[in-house]
């Protein structure tokens, strides 16, 4: 049952903890613009990674794992797809109703959750059509 938990709920929870928890204590500062690290490049420029960019990168890695999970066949995959749909709906409702969720980082996370839902159903449907053998009588 633990394998059926959609991984996109992790960025959803982390966003809410950071945006609602830290923003409430720190005032009106944008927590997603906080610099995590910077790295000097050979060109002389400095590459800066912010907390928001790190969160999006983390969500993209989880999306890859979710797409791999969607290749499973069986009743558990249907439950996984339904739970992923519920996570996307939670993203959408929060984006529309909660002021601290109206942020580009949250919007991108919501779009990643949408890609998770669409790709999960698409991969499952595509792999299910390969499992069905029609006619032939072999």
PDB file of C-alpha atoms in Angstrom:
ATOM      1  CA  UNK A   1       0.000   0.000   0.000  1.00  0.00           C
ATOM      2  CA  UNK A   2       2.924   2.322   0.664  1.00  0.00           C
ATOM      3  CA  UNK A   3       3.955   2.018  -2.998  1.00  0.00           C
ATOM      4  CA  UNK A   4       0.592   3.499  -4.016  1.00  0.00           C
ATOM      5  CA  UNK A   5       1.238   6.818  -2.304  1.00  0.00           C
ATOM      6  CA  UNK A   6       1.849   9.417  -5.009  1.00  0.00           C
ATOM      7  CA  UNK A   7       5.277  10.982  -4.618  1.00  0.00           C
ATOM      8  CA  UNK A   8       4.012  14.390  -5.737  1.00  0.00           C
ATOM      9  CA  UNK A   9       2.463  14.778  -2.307  1.00  0.00           C
ATOM     10  CA  UNK A  10       5.976  15.275  -0.912  1.00  0.00           C
ATOM     11  CA  UNK A  11       6.607  18.618  -2.711  1.00  0.00           C
ATOM     12  CA  UNK A  12       3.026  19.622  -1.840  1.00  0.00           C
ATOM     13  CA  UNK A  13       3.678  19.072   1.865  1.00  0.00           C
ATOM     14  CA  UNK A  14       7.128  20.673   1.773  1.00  0.00           C
ATOM     15  CA  UNK A  15       5.762  23.737  -0.016  1.00  0.00           C
ATOM     16  CA  UNK A  16       2.995  24.159   2.536  1.00  0.00           C
ATOM     17  CA  UNK A  17       5.352  23.728   5.479  1.00  0.00           C
ATOM     18  CA  UNK A  18       7.839  26.242   4.091  1.00  0.00           C
ATOM     19  CA  UNK A  19       5.399  28.757   2.617  1.00  0.00           C
ATOM     20  CA  UNK A  20       2.910  28.776   5.452  1.00  0.00           C
ATOM     21  CA  UNK A  21       5.293  28.091   8.323  1.00  0.00           C
ATOM     22  CA  UNK A  22       8.338  30.167   7.480  1.00  0.00           C
ATOM     23  CA  UNK A  23       6.520  32.976   5.690  1.00  0.00           C
ATOM     24  CA  UNK A  24       4.244  33.469   8.667  1.00  0.00           C
ATOM     25  CA  UNK A  25       7.215  33.921  10.996  1.00  0.00           C
ATOM     26  CA  UNK A  26       9.523  35.858   8.667  1.00  0.00           C
ATOM     27  CA  UNK A  27       7.020  38.412   7.428  1.00  0.00           C
ATOM     28  CA  UNK A  28       6.575  39.174   3.753  1.00  0.00           C
ATOM     29  CA  UNK A  29       9.961  37.874   2.507  1.00  0.00           C
ATOM     30  CA  UNK A  30       9.783  35.463  -0.413  1.00  0.00           C
ATOM     31  CA  UNK A  31      11.208  32.268   1.025  1.00  0.00           C
ATOM     32  CA  UNK A  32      11.566  30.748  -2.456  1.00  0.00           C
ATOM     33  CA  UNK A  33      14.173  33.355  -3.478  1.00  0.00           C
ATOM     34  CA  UNK A  34      16.551  32.336  -0.668  1.00  0.00           C
ATOM     35  CA  UNK A  35      19.917  31.316  -2.063  1.00  0.00           C
ATOM     36  CA  UNK A  36      20.818  27.717  -1.271  1.00  0.00           C
ATOM     37  CA  UNK A  37      24.275  27.747  -2.832  1.00  0.00           C
ATOM     38  CA  UNK A  38      26.290  29.424  -5.543  1.00  0.00           C
ATOM     39  CA  UNK A  39      28.968  27.988  -7.739  1.00  0.00           C
ATOM     40  CA  UNK A  40      31.653  29.829  -9.687  1.00  0.00           C
ATOM     41  CA  UNK A  41      31.787  28.629 -13.285  1.00  0.00           C
ATOM     42  CA  UNK A  42      34.784  28.461 -15.616  1.00  0.00           C
ATOM     43  CA  UNK A  43      33.298  31.314 -17.651  1.00  0.00           C
ATOM     44  CA  UNK A  44      33.612  33.609 -14.638  1.00  0.00           C
ATOM     45  CA  UNK A  45      29.860  33.775 -14.072  1.00  0.00           C
ATOM     46  CA  UNK A  46      28.259  32.602 -10.854  1.00  0.00           C
ATOM     47  CA  UNK A  47      25.453  30.075 -10.889  1.00  0.00           C
ATOM     48  CA  UNK A  48      22.989  30.558  -8.045  1.00  0.00           C
ATOM     49  CA  UNK A  49      20.497  27.907  -6.905  1.00  0.00           C
ATOM     50  CA  UNK A  50      17.499  29.235  -4.998  1.00  0.00           C
ATOM     51  CA  UNK A  51      15.165  27.268  -2.772  1.00  0.00           C
ATOM     52  CA  UNK A  52      12.395  27.474  -5.384  1.00  0.00           C
ATOM     53  CA  UNK A  53      14.638  26.091  -8.112  1.00  0.00           C
ATOM     54  CA  UNK A  54      15.776  23.299  -5.818  1.00  0.00           C
ATOM     55  CA  UNK A  55      12.144  22.437  -5.053  1.00  0.00           C
ATOM     56  CA  UNK A  56      11.275  22.271  -8.761  1.00  0.00           C
ATOM     57  CA  UNK A  57      14.319  20.074  -9.448  1.00  0.00           C
ATOM     58  CA  UNK A  58      13.291  17.748  -6.613  1.00  0.00           C
ATOM     59  CA  UNK A  59       9.742  17.534  -8.001  1.00  0.00           C
ATOM     60  CA  UNK A  60      11.062  16.693 -11.489  1.00  0.00           C
ATOM     61  CA  UNK A  61      13.098  13.817 -10.050  1.00  0.00           C
ATOM     62  CA  UNK A  62       9.975  12.553  -8.268  1.00  0.00           C
ATOM     63  CA  UNK A  63       8.042  12.896 -11.539  1.00  0.00           C
ATOM     64  CA  UNK A  64      10.531  10.568 -13.205  1.00  0.00           C
ATOM     65  CA  UNK A  65       9.981   7.979 -10.467  1.00  0.00           C
ATOM     66  CA  UNK A  66       6.200   8.403 -10.784  1.00  0.00           C
ATOM     67  CA  UNK A  67       6.365   7.754 -14.527  1.00  0.00           C
ATOM     68  CA  UNK A  68       8.360   4.605 -13.852  1.00  0.00           C
ATOM     69  CA  UNK A  69       5.728   3.561 -11.307  1.00  0.00           C
ATOM     70  CA  UNK A  70       2.976   4.066 -13.876  1.00  0.00           C
ATOM     71  CA  UNK A  71       4.314   1.189 -15.971  1.00  0.00           C
ATOM     72  CA  UNK A  72       3.080  -1.313 -13.367  1.00  0.00           C
ATOM     73  CA  UNK A  73       0.060  -3.355 -14.302  1.00  0.00           C
ATOM     74  CA  UNK A  74      -2.779  -4.253 -11.964  1.00  0.00           C
ATOM     75  CA  UNK A  75      -5.334  -2.852  -9.568  1.00  0.00           C
ATOM     76  CA  UNK A  76      -2.657  -1.073  -7.550  1.00  0.00           C
ATOM     77  CA  UNK A  77      -1.767   1.104 -10.535  1.00  0.00           C
ATOM     78  CA  UNK A  78      -5.377   2.290 -10.781  1.00  0.00           C
ATOM     79  CA  UNK A  79      -5.317   3.300  -7.121  1.00  0.00           C
ATOM     80  CA  UNK A  80      -1.998   5.079  -7.675  1.00  0.00           C
ATOM     81  CA  UNK A  81      -3.452   7.041 -10.613  1.00  0.00           C
ATOM     82  CA  UNK A  82      -6.534   8.031  -8.627  1.00  0.00           C
ATOM     83  CA  UNK A  83      -4.418   9.214  -5.708  1.00  0.00           C
ATOM     84  CA  UNK A  84      -2.214  11.197  -8.108  1.00  0.00           C
ATOM     85  CA  UNK A  85      -5.361  12.812  -9.486  1.00  0.00           C
ATOM     86  CA  UNK A  86      -6.429  13.765  -5.959  1.00  0.00           C
ATOM     87  CA  UNK A  87      -3.006  15.330  -5.331  1.00  0.00           C
ATOM     88  CA  UNK A  88      -3.362  17.400  -8.504  1.00  0.00           C
ATOM     89  CA  UNK A  89      -6.848  18.491  -7.414  1.00  0.00           C
ATOM     90  CA  UNK A  90      -5.408  19.503  -4.027  1.00  0.00           C
ATOM     91  CA  UNK A  91      -2.741  21.563  -5.852  1.00  0.00           C
ATOM     92  CA  UNK A  92      -5.396  23.219  -8.008  1.00  0.00           C
ATOM     93  CA  UNK A  93      -7.749  24.028  -5.133  1.00  0.00           C
ATOM     94  CA  UNK A  94      -4.929  25.452  -3.039  1.00  0.00           C
ATOM     95  CA  UNK A  95      -3.649  27.500  -5.971  1.00  0.00           C
ATOM     96  CA  UNK A  96      -7.098  29.016  -6.473  1.00  0.00           C
ATOM     97  CA  UNK A  97      -7.972  29.601  -2.817  1.00  0.00           C
ATOM     98  CA  UNK A  98      -4.824  30.127  -0.728  1.00  0.00           C
ATOM     99  CA  UNK A  99      -2.957  33.448  -1.140  1.00  0.00           C
ATOM    100  CA  UNK A 100       0.482  32.020  -0.275  1.00  0.00           C
ATOM    101  CA  UNK A 101       0.063  29.399  -3.017  1.00  0.00           C
ATOM    102  CA  UNK A 102      -0.187  32.042  -5.742  1.00  0.00           C
ATOM    103  CA  UNK A 103       3.474  31.768  -6.632  1.00  0.00           C
ATOM    104  CA  UNK A 104       5.314  30.625  -9.728  1.00  0.00           C
ATOM    105  CA  UNK A 105       7.037  27.818  -7.826  1.00  0.00           C
ATOM    106  CA  UNK A 106       3.679  26.442  -6.700  1.00  0.00           C
ATOM    107  CA  UNK A 107       2.257  26.811 -10.209  1.00  0.00           C
ATOM    108  CA  UNK A 108       5.161  24.846 -11.702  1.00  0.00           C
ATOM    109  CA  UNK A 109       4.730  22.161  -9.032  1.00  0.00           C
ATOM    110  CA  UNK A 110       1.042  22.005  -9.931  1.00  0.00           C
ATOM    111  CA  UNK A 111       1.910  21.589 -13.618  1.00  0.00           C
ATOM    112  CA  UNK A 112       4.350  18.802 -12.722  1.00  0.00           C
ATOM    113  CA  UNK A 113       1.502  17.096 -10.828  1.00  0.00           C
ATOM    114  CA  UNK A 114      -0.703  17.491 -13.923  1.00  0.00           C
ATOM    115  CA  UNK A 115       1.981  15.913 -16.119  1.00  0.00           C
ATOM    116  CA  UNK A 116       2.176  13.095 -13.559  1.00  0.00           C
ATOM    117  CA  UNK A 117      -1.568  12.458 -13.877  1.00  0.00           C
ATOM    118  CA  UNK A 118      -1.662  12.667 -17.670  1.00  0.00           C
ATOM    119  CA  UNK A 119       1.475  10.605 -18.219  1.00  0.00           C
ATOM    120  CA  UNK A 120       0.372   8.006 -15.683  1.00  0.00           C
ATOM    121  CA  UNK A 121      -2.913   7.406 -17.427  1.00  0.00           C
ATOM    122  CA  UNK A 122      -1.300   7.578 -20.877  1.00  0.00           C
ATOM    123  CA  UNK A 123       1.418   5.070 -20.050  1.00  0.00           C
ATOM    124  CA  UNK A 124      -1.097   2.725 -18.423  1.00  0.00           C
ATOM    125  CA  UNK A 125      -3.477   2.876 -21.365  1.00  0.00           C
ATOM    126  CA  UNK A 126      -0.644   2.407 -23.835  1.00  0.00           C
ATOM    127  CA  UNK A 127       0.793  -0.571 -21.959  1.00  0.00           C
ATOM    128  CA  UNK A 128      -2.688  -2.079 -21.502  1.00  0.00           C
ATOM    129  CA  UNK A 129      -3.262  -2.081 -25.251  1.00  0.00           C
ATOM    130  CA  UNK A 130      -0.105  -4.143 -25.665  1.00  0.00           C
ATOM    131  CA  UNK A 131      -1.362  -6.714 -23.152  1.00  0.00           C
ATOM    132  CA  UNK A 132      -4.593  -7.376 -25.052  1.00  0.00           C
ATOM    133  CA  UNK A 133      -4.328  -9.908 -27.834  1.00  0.00           C
ATOM    134  CA  UNK A 134      -7.134  -9.811 -30.346  1.00  0.00           C
ATOM    135  CA  UNK A 135      -8.106 -12.715 -32.625  1.00  0.00           C
ATOM    136  CA  UNK A 136      -5.709 -15.095 -34.231  1.00  0.00           C
ATOM    137  CA  UNK A 137      -6.485 -18.172 -32.111  1.00  0.00           C
ATOM    138  CA  UNK A 138      -2.820 -18.991 -31.566  1.00  0.00           C
TER     139      UNK A 138
END
